[in-house]
Amino acid sequence: MQEVKDKFRESMSRLASGVTVVMTEVDGRPWGLTVSACCSLSMEPPLILVSLATKAASTQAIINFNRFSVSILAEDQVEVAKLGAKPGAPKFFEDFVETDDGFHYDVKDALANIHCRVEQIIPAGDHTIFIGYVENVLLGEEKSPLLYFGRQFGVFNTGLTG
Ligand SMILES: Cc1cc2nc3c(=O)[nH]c(=O)nc-3n(C[C@H](O)[C@H](O)[C@H](O)COP(=O)(O)O)c2cc1C
Protein backbone atom coordinates (compact mmCIF):
# COMPACT_ATOMS: atom_id res chain seq x y z
CA MET A 1 0.00 0.00 0.00
CA GLN A 2 2.86 2.39 0.78
CA GLU A 3 4.09 1.99 -2.79
CA VAL A 4 0.67 2.93 -4.14
CA LYS A 5 0.54 5.99 -1.87
CA ASP A 6 4.01 7.09 -3.01
CA LYS A 7 3.05 6.70 -6.65
CA PHE A 8 -0.26 8.44 -6.04
CA ARG A 9 1.59 11.41 -4.50
CA GLU A 10 4.02 11.46 -7.43
CA SER A 11 1.20 11.19 -9.99
CA MET A 12 -0.59 14.18 -8.49
CA SER A 13 2.62 16.23 -8.69
CA ARG A 14 2.35 15.69 -12.46
CA LEU A 15 -1.07 17.33 -12.63
CA ALA A 16 -0.52 21.02 -13.37
CA SER A 17 -2.88 23.18 -11.38
CA GLY A 18 -3.72 26.78 -10.74
CA VAL A 19 -2.89 28.21 -7.33
CA THR A 20 -5.41 29.77 -4.98
CA VAL A 21 -5.32 31.21 -1.51
CA VAL A 22 -8.29 30.34 0.67
CA MET A 23 -8.82 33.35 2.91
CA THR A 24 -10.69 33.37 6.18
CA GLU A 25 -10.45 35.16 9.52
CA VAL A 26 -8.47 34.32 12.66
CA ASP A 27 -8.63 36.62 15.71
CA GLY A 28 -10.37 39.27 13.60
CA ARG A 29 -7.51 39.31 11.07
CA PRO A 30 -7.19 37.96 7.53
CA TRP A 31 -5.61 34.50 7.33
CA GLY A 32 -4.79 32.58 4.15
CA LEU A 33 -3.87 29.05 3.10
CA THR A 34 -2.40 28.13 -0.27
CA VAL A 35 -4.62 25.55 -1.95
CA SER A 36 -4.64 23.82 -5.32
CA ALA A 37 -7.49 21.42 -4.48
CA CYS A 38 -10.19 23.78 -5.71
CA CYS A 39 -12.80 23.36 -8.40
CA SER A 40 -16.12 24.73 -9.48
CA LEU A 41 -18.89 22.34 -8.50
CA SER A 42 -22.16 23.79 -9.73
CA MET A 43 -23.46 26.88 -11.53
CA GLU A 44 -27.11 26.55 -10.45
CA PRO A 45 -26.72 27.24 -7.60
CA PRO A 46 -23.14 28.57 -7.75
CA LEU A 47 -21.01 26.24 -5.65
CA ILE A 48 -17.26 25.83 -5.28
CA LEU A 49 -15.26 23.05 -3.59
CA VAL A 50 -11.97 23.31 -1.69
CA SER A 51 -10.21 20.51 0.19
CA LEU A 52 -8.07 21.38 3.21
CA ALA A 53 -5.97 19.21 5.50
CA THR A 54 -8.12 18.74 8.58
CA LYS A 55 -5.18 19.54 10.84
CA ALA A 56 -4.52 22.89 9.09
CA ALA A 57 -5.39 25.83 11.33
CA SER A 58 -7.44 27.23 8.45
CA THR A 59 -9.88 24.32 8.61
CA GLN A 60 -11.07 25.10 12.12
CA ALA A 61 -10.96 28.83 11.33
CA ILE A 62 -13.35 28.39 8.38
CA ILE A 63 -15.67 26.22 10.48
CA ASN A 64 -15.72 29.01 13.11
CA PHE A 65 -16.09 31.94 10.69
CA ASN A 66 -18.49 30.14 8.32
CA ARG A 67 -17.15 32.20 5.42
CA PHE A 68 -14.13 31.98 3.12
CA SER A 69 -12.85 33.53 -0.08
CA VAL A 70 -10.95 31.85 -2.87
CA SER A 71 -8.34 34.12 -4.43
CA ILE A 72 -6.97 32.92 -7.76
CA LEU A 73 -3.33 33.96 -7.99
CA ALA A 74 -1.54 35.60 -10.91
CA GLU A 75 1.95 34.68 -12.07
CA ASP A 76 3.57 37.52 -10.11
CA GLN A 77 2.12 36.32 -6.78
CA VAL A 78 4.58 33.56 -5.83
CA GLU A 79 5.39 35.36 -2.56
CA VAL A 80 1.70 35.31 -1.62
CA ALA A 81 1.53 31.58 -2.37
CA LYS A 82 4.67 30.93 -0.31
CA LEU A 83 3.29 32.79 2.71
CA GLY A 84 0.11 30.71 2.61
CA ALA A 85 2.08 27.46 2.33
CA LYS A 86 4.55 27.87 5.21
CA PRO A 87 4.04 24.76 7.35
CA GLY A 88 3.13 25.52 10.95
CA ALA A 89 3.64 29.27 10.52
CA PRO A 90 1.05 31.98 11.24
CA LYS A 91 -0.59 32.97 8.00
CA PHE A 92 -1.82 36.49 8.69
CA PHE A 93 -2.22 38.24 5.36
CA GLU A 94 -2.56 41.94 6.19
CA ASP A 95 0.18 42.90 3.69
CA PHE A 96 -1.58 41.23 0.79
CA VAL A 97 -5.21 41.97 1.50
CA GLU A 98 -7.26 44.80 0.07
CA THR A 99 -10.88 44.97 1.09
CA ASP A 100 -13.18 43.51 3.65
CA ASP A 101 -16.97 43.59 3.43
CA GLY A 102 -17.09 42.38 7.01
CA PHE A 103 -17.20 38.75 5.93
CA HIS A 104 -14.53 38.34 3.25
CA TYR A 105 -10.93 39.28 2.56
CA ASP A 106 -9.51 39.76 -0.93
CA VAL A 107 -5.94 39.15 -2.03
CA LYS A 108 -4.81 42.35 -3.78
CA ASP A 109 -4.32 42.03 -7.55
CA ALA A 110 -5.54 38.42 -7.68
CA LEU A 111 -7.12 37.26 -10.94
CA ALA A 112 -10.38 36.80 -9.07
CA ASN A 113 -11.70 36.81 -5.51
CA ILE A 114 -14.65 34.52 -4.93
CA HIS A 115 -16.67 35.15 -1.76
CA CYS A 116 -18.30 32.11 -0.21
CA ARG A 117 -20.53 31.10 2.64
CA VAL A 118 -19.99 27.57 3.92
CA GLU A 119 -22.75 25.39 2.49
CA GLN A 120 -21.52 21.93 3.42
CA ILE A 121 -18.59 20.34 5.25
CA ILE A 122 -17.55 16.80 4.32
CA PRO A 123 -14.79 14.89 6.12
CA ALA A 124 -12.68 12.92 3.60
CA GLY A 125 -9.73 10.93 4.91
CA ASP A 126 -7.20 13.35 6.39
CA HIS A 127 -8.85 16.29 4.59
CA THR A 128 -12.03 18.29 5.02
CA ILE A 129 -14.01 19.29 1.96
CA PHE A 130 -15.74 22.66 2.11
CA ILE A 131 -18.49 23.37 -0.36
CA GLY A 132 -19.02 27.10 -0.58
CA TYR A 133 -22.06 28.98 -1.85
CA VAL A 134 -20.70 31.77 -4.04
CA GLU A 135 -22.14 35.04 -2.73
CA ASN A 136 -20.04 37.45 -4.80
CA VAL A 137 -17.13 37.51 -7.24
CA LEU A 138 -14.64 40.32 -7.81
CA LEU A 139 -12.80 39.96 -11.09
CA GLY A 140 -9.29 41.44 -11.24
CA GLU A 141 -7.19 42.39 -14.21
CA GLU A 142 -6.75 39.64 -16.84
CA LYS A 143 -3.18 38.45 -16.34
CA SER A 144 -1.29 35.17 -16.66
CA PRO A 145 -2.04 32.66 -13.90
CA LEU A 146 0.35 31.19 -11.34
CA LEU A 147 0.69 27.42 -11.81
CA TYR A 148 2.07 24.55 -9.76
CA PHE A 149 3.62 21.47 -11.36
CA GLY A 150 6.33 19.03 -10.23
CA ARG A 151 6.45 20.75 -6.79
CA GLN A 152 7.45 24.02 -8.46
CA PHE A 153 5.70 27.25 -9.28
CA GLY A 154 5.59 28.17 -12.95
CA VAL A 155 3.72 30.17 -15.53
CA PHE A 156 1.45 29.51 -18.47
CA ASN A 157 2.28 31.64 -21.43
CA THR A 158 -0.99 33.34 -22.28
CA GLY A 159 0.66 36.34 -23.85
CA LEU A 160 -0.91 38.40 -21.07
CA THR A 161 1.54 40.23 -18.85
CA GLY A 162 1.75 39.28 -15.20
C1 LIG B 1 0.86 25.00 -4.61
C2 LIG B 1 0.38 24.43 -3.31
C3 LIG B 1 -0.88 23.86 -3.24
C4 LIG B 1 -1.37 23.35 -2.05
N1 LIG B 1 -2.63 22.85 -2.00
C5 LIG B 1 -3.14 22.43 -0.83
C6 LIG B 1 -4.49 21.99 -0.75
O1 LIG B 1 -5.20 21.93 -1.75
N2 LIG B 1 -4.99 21.65 0.46
C7 LIG B 1 -4.21 21.69 1.59
O2 LIG B 1 -4.71 21.38 2.68
N3 LIG B 1 -2.92 22.09 1.55
C8 LIG B 1 -2.38 22.47 0.37
N4 LIG B 1 -1.10 22.89 0.31
C9 LIG B 1 -0.26 22.81 1.49
C10 LIG B 1 -0.51 23.93 2.48
O3 LIG B 1 -0.54 25.21 1.87
C11 LIG B 1 0.63 23.87 3.52
O4 LIG B 1 0.77 22.56 3.97
C12 LIG B 1 0.39 24.76 4.69
O5 LIG B 1 1.62 25.05 5.24
C13 LIG B 1 -0.43 24.11 5.79
O6 LIG B 1 -0.65 25.10 6.78
P1 LIG B 1 -0.55 24.76 8.34
O7 LIG B 1 0.92 24.56 8.61
O8 LIG B 1 -1.10 25.98 8.98
O9 LIG B 1 -1.32 23.53 8.56
C14 LIG B 1 -0.56 23.39 -0.89
C15 LIG B 1 0.72 23.95 -0.96
C16 LIG B 1 1.19 24.46 -2.16
C17 LIG B 1 2.56 25.07 -2.22
mmCIF file of C-alpha atoms and ligand atoms in Angstrom:
data_model
loop_
_atom_site.group_PDB
_atom_site.id
_atom_site.type_symbol
_atom_site.label_atom_id
_atom_site.label_comp_id
_atom_site.label_asym_id
_atom_site.label_seq_id
_atom_site.Cartn_x
_atom_site.Cartn_y
_atom_site.Cartn_z
ATOM 1 C CA MET A 1 0.000 0.000 0.000
ATOM 2 C CA GLN A 2 2.858 2.390 0.779
ATOM 3 C CA GLU A 3 4.086 1.994 -2.795
ATOM 4 C CA VAL A 4 0.667 2.925 -4.139
ATOM 5 C CA LYS A 5 0.542 5.991 -1.869
ATOM 6 C CA ASP A 6 4.009 7.090 -3.015
ATOM 7 C CA LYS A 7 3.053 6.699 -6.653
ATOM 8 C CA PHE A 8 -0.264 8.436 -6.041
ATOM 9 C CA ARG A 9 1.585 11.407 -4.497
ATOM 10 C CA GLU A 10 4.016 11.458 -7.431
ATOM 11 C CA SER A 11 1.205 11.187 -9.986
ATOM 12 C CA MET A 12 -0.592 14.181 -8.495
ATOM 13 C CA SER A 13 2.618 16.231 -8.694
ATOM 14 C CA ARG A 14 2.354 15.690 -12.457
ATOM 15 C CA LEU A 15 -1.069 17.331 -12.631
ATOM 16 C CA ALA A 16 -0.518 21.019 -13.371
ATOM 17 C CA SER A 17 -2.883 23.182 -11.378
ATOM 18 C CA GLY A 18 -3.719 26.780 -10.737
ATOM 19 C CA VAL A 19 -2.890 28.212 -7.334
ATOM 20 C CA THR A 20 -5.412 29.767 -4.978
ATOM 21 C CA VAL A 21 -5.316 31.207 -1.508
ATOM 22 C CA VAL A 22 -8.294 30.338 0.669
ATOM 23 C CA MET A 23 -8.819 33.354 2.910
ATOM 24 C CA THR A 24 -10.685 33.372 6.176
ATOM 25 C CA GLU A 25 -10.450 35.159 9.524
ATOM 26 C CA VAL A 26 -8.466 34.323 12.660
ATOM 27 C CA ASP A 27 -8.629 36.622 15.715
ATOM 28 C CA GLY A 28 -10.373 39.272 13.604
ATOM 29 C CA ARG A 29 -7.515 39.314 11.072
ATOM 30 C CA PRO A 30 -7.194 37.956 7.529
ATOM 31 C CA TRP A 31 -5.610 34.505 7.329
ATOM 32 C CA GLY A 32 -4.786 32.578 4.146
ATOM 33 C CA LEU A 33 -3.866 29.055 3.100
ATOM 34 C CA THR A 34 -2.399 28.126 -0.273
ATOM 35 C CA VAL A 35 -4.617 25.555 -1.952
ATOM 36 C CA SER A 36 -4.637 23.817 -5.315
ATOM 37 C CA ALA A 37 -7.487 21.424 -4.478
ATOM 38 C CA CYS A 38 -10.193 23.776 -5.714
ATOM 39 C CA CYS A 39 -12.804 23.363 -8.403
ATOM 40 C CA SER A 40 -16.119 24.732 -9.477
ATOM 41 C CA LEU A 41 -18.892 22.344 -8.502
ATOM 42 C CA SER A 42 -22.164 23.792 -9.730
ATOM 43 C CA MET A 43 -23.461 26.877 -11.527
ATOM 44 C CA GLU A 44 -27.109 26.546 -10.450
ATOM 45 C CA PRO A 45 -26.723 27.244 -7.604
ATOM 46 C CA PRO A 46 -23.141 28.575 -7.754
ATOM 47 C CA LEU A 47 -21.012 26.241 -5.648
ATOM 48 C CA ILE A 48 -17.256 25.831 -5.275
ATOM 49 C CA LEU A 49 -15.262 23.055 -3.587
ATOM 50 C CA VAL A 50 -11.973 23.311 -1.686
ATOM 51 C CA SER A 51 -10.210 20.509 0.188
ATOM 52 C CA LEU A 52 -8.072 21.380 3.213
ATOM 53 C CA ALA A 53 -5.970 19.212 5.499
ATOM 54 C CA THR A 54 -8.120 18.738 8.581
ATOM 55 C CA LYS A 55 -5.178 19.536 10.836
ATOM 56 C CA ALA A 56 -4.517 22.888 9.092
ATOM 57 C CA ALA A 57 -5.391 25.825 11.325
ATOM 58 C CA SER A 58 -7.443 27.229 8.447
ATOM 59 C CA THR A 59 -9.876 24.323 8.606
ATOM 60 C CA GLN A 60 -11.068 25.104 12.117
ATOM 61 C CA ALA A 61 -10.958 28.826 11.326
ATOM 62 C CA ILE A 62 -13.349 28.389 8.380
ATOM 63 C CA ILE A 63 -15.667 26.225 10.483
ATOM 64 C CA ASN A 64 -15.723 29.005 13.112
ATOM 65 C CA PHE A 65 -16.094 31.937 10.694
ATOM 66 C CA ASN A 66 -18.492 30.138 8.321
ATOM 67 C CA ARG A 67 -17.147 32.198 5.424
ATOM 68 C CA PHE A 68 -14.135 31.977 3.120
ATOM 69 C CA SER A 69 -12.849 33.535 -0.083
ATOM 70 C CA VAL A 70 -10.950 31.846 -2.873
ATOM 71 C CA SER A 71 -8.337 34.122 -4.428
ATOM 72 C CA ILE A 72 -6.968 32.919 -7.756
ATOM 73 C CA LEU A 73 -3.331 33.961 -7.990
ATOM 74 C CA ALA A 74 -1.542 35.600 -10.912
ATOM 75 C CA GLU A 75 1.951 34.681 -12.070
ATOM 76 C CA ASP A 76 3.568 37.522 -10.105
ATOM 77 C CA GLN A 77 2.121 36.321 -6.778
ATOM 78 C CA VAL A 78 4.578 33.565 -5.826
ATOM 79 C CA GLU A 79 5.388 35.364 -2.560
ATOM 80 C CA VAL A 80 1.699 35.313 -1.615
ATOM 81 C CA ALA A 81 1.534 31.581 -2.373
ATOM 82 C CA LYS A 82 4.666 30.927 -0.311
ATOM 83 C CA LEU A 83 3.289 32.785 2.706
ATOM 84 C CA GLY A 84 0.109 30.705 2.605
ATOM 85 C CA ALA A 85 2.082 27.458 2.326
ATOM 86 C CA LYS A 86 4.549 27.870 5.208
ATOM 87 C CA PRO A 87 4.045 24.760 7.350
ATOM 88 C CA GLY A 88 3.127 25.517 10.947
ATOM 89 C CA ALA A 89 3.636 29.265 10.524
ATOM 90 C CA PRO A 90 1.054 31.975 11.242
ATOM 91 C CA LYS A 91 -0.592 32.975 7.999
ATOM 92 C CA PHE A 92 -1.820 36.492 8.686
ATOM 93 C CA PHE A 93 -2.217 38.242 5.362
ATOM 94 C CA GLU A 94 -2.564 41.942 6.186
ATOM 95 C CA ASP A 95 0.178 42.903 3.692
ATOM 96 C CA PHE A 96 -1.577 41.227 0.789
ATOM 97 C CA VAL A 97 -5.210 41.975 1.503
ATOM 98 C CA GLU A 98 -7.258 44.802 0.065
ATOM 99 C CA THR A 99 -10.882 44.971 1.093
ATOM 100 C CA ASP A 100 -13.185 43.510 3.646
ATOM 101 C CA ASP A 101 -16.966 43.593 3.427
ATOM 102 C CA GLY A 102 -17.088 42.377 7.011
ATOM 103 C CA PHE A 103 -17.196 38.754 5.926
ATOM 104 C CA HIS A 104 -14.530 38.344 3.251
ATOM 105 C CA TYR A 105 -10.931 39.276 2.555
ATOM 106 C CA ASP A 106 -9.512 39.765 -0.935
ATOM 107 C CA VAL A 107 -5.943 39.148 -2.034
ATOM 108 C CA LYS A 108 -4.810 42.348 -3.784
ATOM 109 C CA ASP A 109 -4.319 42.031 -7.547
ATOM 110 C CA ALA A 110 -5.540 38.424 -7.683
ATOM 111 C CA LEU A 111 -7.122 37.257 -10.944
ATOM 112 C CA ALA A 112 -10.384 36.798 -9.072
ATOM 113 C CA ASN A 113 -11.696 36.805 -5.505
ATOM 114 C CA ILE A 114 -14.649 34.517 -4.926
ATOM 115 C CA HIS A 115 -16.665 35.152 -1.760
ATOM 116 C CA CYS A 116 -18.305 32.106 -0.208
ATOM 117 C CA ARG A 117 -20.530 31.097 2.636
ATOM 118 C CA VAL A 118 -19.986 27.565 3.919
ATOM 119 C CA GLU A 119 -22.753 25.393 2.490
ATOM 120 C CA GLN A 120 -21.515 21.930 3.415
ATOM 121 C CA ILE A 121 -18.587 20.336 5.252
ATOM 122 C CA ILE A 122 -17.551 16.802 4.319
ATOM 123 C CA PRO A 123 -14.792 14.885 6.119
ATOM 124 C CA ALA A 124 -12.680 12.918 3.603
ATOM 125 C CA GLY A 125 -9.727 10.933 4.913
ATOM 126 C CA ASP A 126 -7.199 13.350 6.393
ATOM 127 C CA HIS A 127 -8.845 16.292 4.586
ATOM 128 C CA THR A 128 -12.030 18.290 5.022
ATOM 129 C CA ILE A 129 -14.011 19.290 1.958
ATOM 130 C CA PHE A 130 -15.744 22.658 2.110
ATOM 131 C CA ILE A 131 -18.494 23.367 -0.360
ATOM 132 C CA GLY A 132 -19.019 27.096 -0.584
ATOM 133 C CA TYR A 133 -22.056 28.980 -1.851
ATOM 134 C CA VAL A 134 -20.701 31.767 -4.040
ATOM 135 C CA GLU A 135 -22.139 35.042 -2.727
ATOM 136 C CA ASN A 136 -20.039 37.447 -4.802
ATOM 137 C CA VAL A 137 -17.131 37.507 -7.243
ATOM 138 C CA LEU A 138 -14.637 40.321 -7.810
ATOM 139 C CA LEU A 139 -12.796 39.962 -11.087
ATOM 140 C CA GLY A 140 -9.286 41.443 -11.239
ATOM 141 C CA GLU A 141 -7.189 42.389 -14.214
ATOM 142 C CA GLU A 142 -6.755 39.641 -16.839
ATOM 143 C CA LYS A 143 -3.182 38.452 -16.336
ATOM 144 C CA SER A 144 -1.290 35.167 -16.664
ATOM 145 C CA PRO A 145 -2.035 32.658 -13.896
ATOM 146 C CA LEU A 146 0.355 31.193 -11.344
ATOM 147 C CA LEU A 147 0.688 27.424 -11.814
ATOM 148 C CA TYR A 148 2.070 24.552 -9.756
ATOM 149 C CA PHE A 149 3.620 21.467 -11.360
ATOM 150 C CA GLY A 150 6.328 19.027 -10.225
ATOM 151 C CA ARG A 151 6.446 20.751 -6.794
ATOM 152 C CA GLN A 152 7.448 24.015 -8.457
ATOM 153 C CA PHE A 153 5.704 27.255 -9.282
ATOM 154 C CA GLY A 154 5.591 28.167 -12.948
ATOM 155 C CA VAL A 155 3.721 30.168 -15.529
ATOM 156 C CA PHE A 156 1.448 29.510 -18.470
ATOM 157 C CA ASN A 157 2.277 31.639 -21.425
ATOM 158 C CA THR A 158 -0.987 33.338 -22.284
ATOM 159 C CA GLY A 159 0.662 36.340 -23.848
ATOM 160 C CA LEU A 160 -0.915 38.401 -21.069
ATOM 161 C CA THR A 161 1.536 40.229 -18.848
ATOM 162 C CA GLY A 162 1.752 39.278 -15.202
HETATM 163 C C1 LIG B 1 0.858 25.000 -4.609
HETATM 164 C C2 LIG B 1 0.383 24.427 -3.311
HETATM 165 C C3 LIG B 1 -0.876 23.864 -3.241
HETATM 166 C C4 LIG B 1 -1.366 23.351 -2.046
HETATM 167 N N1 LIG B 1 -2.631 22.849 -1.996
HETATM 168 C C5 LIG B 1 -3.144 22.428 -0.830
HETATM 169 C C6 LIG B 1 -4.494 21.988 -0.751
HETATM 170 O O1 LIG B 1 -5.197 21.927 -1.751
HETATM 171 N N2 LIG B 1 -4.989 21.648 0.465
HETATM 172 C C7 LIG B 1 -4.210 21.691 1.593
HETATM 173 O O2 LIG B 1 -4.710 21.379 2.680
HETATM 174 N N3 LIG B 1 -2.925 22.090 1.554
HETATM 175 C C8 LIG B 1 -2.382 22.465 0.372
HETATM 176 N N4 LIG B 1 -1.096 22.891 0.306
HETATM 177 C C9 LIG B 1 -0.258 22.810 1.491
HETATM 178 C C10 LIG B 1 -0.511 23.933 2.477
HETATM 179 O O3 LIG B 1 -0.540 25.211 1.873
HETATM 180 C C11 LIG B 1 0.630 23.872 3.518
HETATM 181 O O4 LIG B 1 0.770 22.555 3.972
HETATM 182 C C12 LIG B 1 0.392 24.763 4.691
HETATM 183 O O5 LIG B 1 1.624 25.047 5.241
HETATM 184 C C13 LIG B 1 -0.431 24.113 5.789
HETATM 185 O O6 LIG B 1 -0.654 25.097 6.778
HETATM 186 P P1 LIG B 1 -0.552 24.762 8.341
HETATM 187 O O7 LIG B 1 0.916 24.561 8.608
HETATM 188 O O8 LIG B 1 -1.095 25.984 8.975
HETATM 189 O O9 LIG B 1 -1.322 23.526 8.563
HETATM 190 C C14 LIG B 1 -0.559 23.392 -0.886
HETATM 191 C C15 LIG B 1 0.723 23.952 -0.958
HETATM 192 C C16 LIG B 1 1.192 24.459 -2.157
HETATM 193 C C17 LIG B 1 2.565 25.069 -2.215
#
